[in-house]
mmCIF file of C-alpha atoms in Angstrom:
data_model
loop_
_atom_site.group_PDB
_atom_site.id
_atom_site.type_symbol
_atom_site.label_atom_id
_atom_site.label_comp_id
_atom_site.label_asym_id
_atom_site.label_seq_id
_atom_site.Cartn_x
_atom_site.Cartn_y
_atom_site.Cartn_z
ATOM 1 C CA MET A 1 117.226 -54.020 1.111
ATOM 2 C CA ALA A 2 116.956 -50.599 -0.879
ATOM 3 C CA SER A 3 119.926 -48.844 -1.989
ATOM 4 C CA ALA A 4 122.904 -47.789 0.390
ATOM 5 C CA ARG A 5 122.660 -44.597 1.522
ATOM 6 C CA LYS A 6 124.512 -42.551 4.089
ATOM 7 C CA PHE A 7 121.349 -41.775 6.255
ATOM 8 C CA SER A 8 117.877 -43.318 5.862
ATOM 9 C CA VAL A 9 115.033 -44.769 7.602
ATOM 10 C CA GLN A 10 113.735 -47.927 6.238
ATOM 11 C CA LEU A 11 110.346 -49.667 6.572
ATOM 12 C CA TRP A 12 110.162 -53.236 6.964
ATOM 13 C CA ALA A 13 107.326 -56.050 7.589
ATOM 14 C CA GLY A 14 106.875 -59.517 8.162
ATOM 15 C CA ARG A 15 103.947 -61.798 8.041
ATOM 16 C CA LEU A 16 102.695 -63.107 11.287
ATOM 17 C CA PRO A 17 102.657 -67.146 11.843
ATOM 18 C CA ARG A 18 99.690 -69.505 11.996
ATOM 19 C CA VAL A 19 96.124 -68.460 11.747
ATOM 20 C CA VAL A 20 96.910 -64.920 11.358
ATOM 21 C CA ARG A 21 99.304 -65.138 8.476
ATOM 22 C CA PHE A 22 97.277 -62.300 6.697
ATOM 23 C CA ALA A 23 98.258 -59.851 9.252
ATOM 24 C CA GLU A 24 101.815 -58.177 9.143
ATOM 25 C CA HIS A 25 104.198 -56.717 11.961
ATOM 26 C CA CYS A 26 106.006 -53.798 10.856
ATOM 27 C CA TRP A 27 109.307 -52.059 12.014
ATOM 28 C CA LEU A 28 111.538 -49.244 11.071
ATOM 29 C CA VAL A 29 115.386 -49.491 10.853
ATOM 30 C CA ILE A 30 117.526 -46.138 11.062
ATOM 31 C CA CYS A 31 120.588 -46.790 8.881
ATOM 32 C CA ASP A 32 123.454 -44.240 9.336
ATOM 33 C CA GLY A 33 126.347 -45.577 7.493
ATOM 34 C CA ASP A 34 127.321 -48.935 8.641
ATOM 35 C CA ARG A 35 125.092 -48.446 11.824
ATOM 36 C CA THR A 36 121.516 -49.852 11.883
ATOM 37 C CA ASP A 37 118.759 -49.414 14.577
ATOM 38 C CA ARG A 38 115.628 -51.491 14.512
ATOM 39 C CA TRP A 39 112.728 -50.035 16.409
ATOM 40 C CA GLU A 40 109.437 -51.771 17.146
ATOM 41 C CA VAL A 41 106.810 -52.736 19.579
ATOM 42 C CA TRP A 42 106.429 -56.311 20.541
ATOM 43 C CA GLN A 43 103.667 -58.037 22.389
ATOM 44 C CA TYR A 44 105.988 -59.095 25.223
ATOM 45 C CA PRO A 45 107.599 -56.190 27.202
ATOM 46 C CA ASN A 46 111.111 -55.895 28.401
ATOM 47 C CA GLN A 47 112.409 -58.685 25.913
ATOM 48 C CA SER A 48 115.858 -56.847 25.209
ATOM 49 C CA PRO A 49 118.441 -54.658 27.042
ATOM 50 C CA GLN A 50 116.944 -51.801 25.100
ATOM 51 C CA SER A 51 113.427 -51.843 26.298
ATOM 52 C CA TRP A 52 110.809 -49.471 27.467
ATOM 53 C CA GLY A 53 107.938 -51.708 28.228
ATOM 54 C CA HIS A 54 106.599 -53.208 24.916
ATOM 55 C CA LEU A 55 109.015 -50.728 22.878
ATOM 56 C CA HIS A 56 112.164 -52.381 21.709
ATOM 57 C CA ARG A 57 115.285 -51.256 20.087
ATOM 58 C CA ASN A 58 117.259 -53.823 18.612
ATOM 59 C CA MET A 59 115.706 -56.859 19.877
ATOM 60 C CA LEU A 60 116.089 -58.690 16.616
ATOM 61 C CA PRO A 61 118.363 -58.108 13.656
ATOM 62 C CA ALA A 62 117.827 -55.058 11.926
ATOM 63 C CA PHE A 63 116.322 -56.786 8.555
ATOM 64 C CA GLY A 64 115.470 -60.282 10.048
ATOM 65 C CA TRP A 65 112.289 -61.827 11.123
ATOM 66 C CA ILE A 66 111.066 -64.822 13.142
ATOM 67 C CA ARG A 67 111.585 -68.463 12.566
ATOM 68 C CA ASP A 68 112.313 -69.167 8.942
ATOM 69 C CA SER A 69 110.277 -66.491 7.626
ATOM 70 C CA ARG A 70 111.668 -63.559 5.879
ATOM 71 C CA GLY A 71 111.146 -59.787 6.473
ATOM 72 C CA TYR A 72 110.546 -57.791 3.389
ATOM 73 C CA PHE A 73 111.302 -54.150 2.616
ATOM 74 C CA LEU A 74 108.319 -51.592 2.147
ATOM 75 C CA HIS A 75 110.002 -48.212 1.869
ATOM 76 C CA GLU A 76 112.575 -46.190 2.330
ATOM 77 C CA PHE A 77 112.602 -42.419 3.776
ATOM 78 C CA VAL A 78 115.472 -39.956 2.845
ATOM 79 C CA ASP A 79 116.281 -36.439 3.687
ATOM 80 C CA GLU A 80 113.871 -34.421 5.804
ATOM 81 C CA ASP A 81 111.434 -37.280 5.961
ATOM 82 C CA ALA A 82 114.385 -39.734 7.313
ATOM 83 C CA GLU A 83 115.456 -37.061 9.877
ATOM 84 C CA ALA A 84 111.901 -36.323 11.234
ATOM 85 C CA ILE A 85 111.180 -40.033 11.490
ATOM 86 C CA ALA A 86 114.487 -40.739 13.207
ATOM 87 C CA GLU A 87 113.911 -38.062 15.789
ATOM 88 C CA ARG A 88 110.317 -39.313 16.533
ATOM 89 C CA LEU A 89 112.119 -42.765 16.980
ATOM 90 C CA VAL A 90 114.900 -41.668 19.336
ATOM 91 C CA SER A 91 112.252 -39.715 21.294
ATOM 92 C CA SER A 92 109.840 -42.591 21.577
ATOM 93 C CA PRO A 93 110.403 -44.032 25.033
ATOM 94 C CA LYS A 94 109.661 -40.908 26.420
ATOM 95 C CA GLU A 95 106.850 -39.587 23.845
ATOM 96 C CA TYR A 96 104.867 -42.742 22.599
ATOM 97 C CA PRO A 97 101.737 -42.975 24.818
ATOM 98 C CA TRP A 98 101.444 -46.843 24.854
ATOM 99 C CA CYS A 99 104.674 -48.334 25.713
ATOM 100 C CA ASP A 100 103.118 -50.114 28.762
ATOM 101 C CA ARG A 101 99.890 -51.250 26.582
ATOM 102 C CA TYR A 102 99.566 -53.808 24.086
ATOM 103 C CA HIS A 103 96.389 -55.177 22.511
ATOM 104 C CA TYR A 104 96.391 -57.445 19.127
ATOM 105 C CA VAL A 105 93.114 -56.208 18.444
ATOM 106 C CA PRO A 106 92.369 -53.152 17.843
ATOM 107 C CA GLY A 107 95.685 -51.849 19.328
ATOM 108 C CA PRO A 108 97.789 -50.139 20.589
ATOM 109 C CA ASN A 109 100.145 -52.885 18.855
ATOM 110 C CA SER A 110 103.036 -53.093 16.747
ATOM 111 C CA ASN A 111 101.439 -51.227 13.585
ATOM 112 C CA THR A 112 100.053 -48.504 16.077
ATOM 113 C CA TYR A 113 103.518 -47.525 16.863
ATOM 114 C CA ILE A 114 104.921 -47.657 13.400
ATOM 115 C CA GLN A 115 102.070 -45.651 12.273
ATOM 116 C CA TRP A 116 102.506 -43.054 15.120
ATOM 117 C CA CYS A 117 106.042 -42.543 14.006
ATOM 118 C CA LEU A 118 105.268 -42.146 10.295
ATOM 119 C CA GLN A 119 102.308 -39.603 10.836
ATOM 120 C CA ASP A 120 101.179 -38.673 7.586
ATOM 121 C CA ARG A 121 104.377 -39.527 5.382
ATOM 122 C CA TYR A 122 103.055 -42.920 4.862
ATOM 123 C CA ARG A 123 99.952 -45.035 5.450
ATOM 124 C CA LEU A 124 100.471 -48.742 6.234
ATOM 125 C CA GLY A 125 98.343 -51.133 4.224
ATOM 126 C CA VAL A 126 95.184 -53.368 5.465
ATOM 127 C CA ARG A 127 97.239 -55.883 6.641
ATOM 128 C CA ALA A 128 98.936 -53.675 9.367
ATOM 129 C CA ILE A 129 96.245 -54.383 11.807
ATOM 130 C CA GLY A 130 96.183 -52.002 14.410
ATOM 131 C CA ARG A 131 97.656 -48.885 12.169
ATOM 132 C CA GLY A 132 94.589 -46.818 12.572
ATOM 133 C CA PHE A 133 94.241 -47.505 16.800
ATOM 134 C CA ALA A 134 94.527 -43.754 17.370
ATOM 135 C CA ARG A 135 95.501 -40.451 15.455
ATOM 136 C CA TRP A 136 99.061 -39.021 16.247
#
């Protein structure tokens, strides 16, 4: 995990299982003191108490991943970038255009959502299938 800061947004990823191991699923974590909120799109809708279709908040532990796999840290946003991304995350249940749609390829999927939240602040890598589904 990155350095402990009072407020930041962290980008995490985990490799997908089985035949799609080359691909990764990305998520964002708002870190505010001791509080963390994980935001992501999942292939199944309404899987947690805080769900808006495929969009979920805190469905999984902030830095955990599935099965025995580990998630890995990609980037930390601070200052104005962190504030702007956090605002986009919190408003995404009303603003994200594909809360009720999910398609592995070409998207919209988990990485479409993360790239939508990040805009031009960070470009997801080639393993993040769906990152280029649509321009924000």
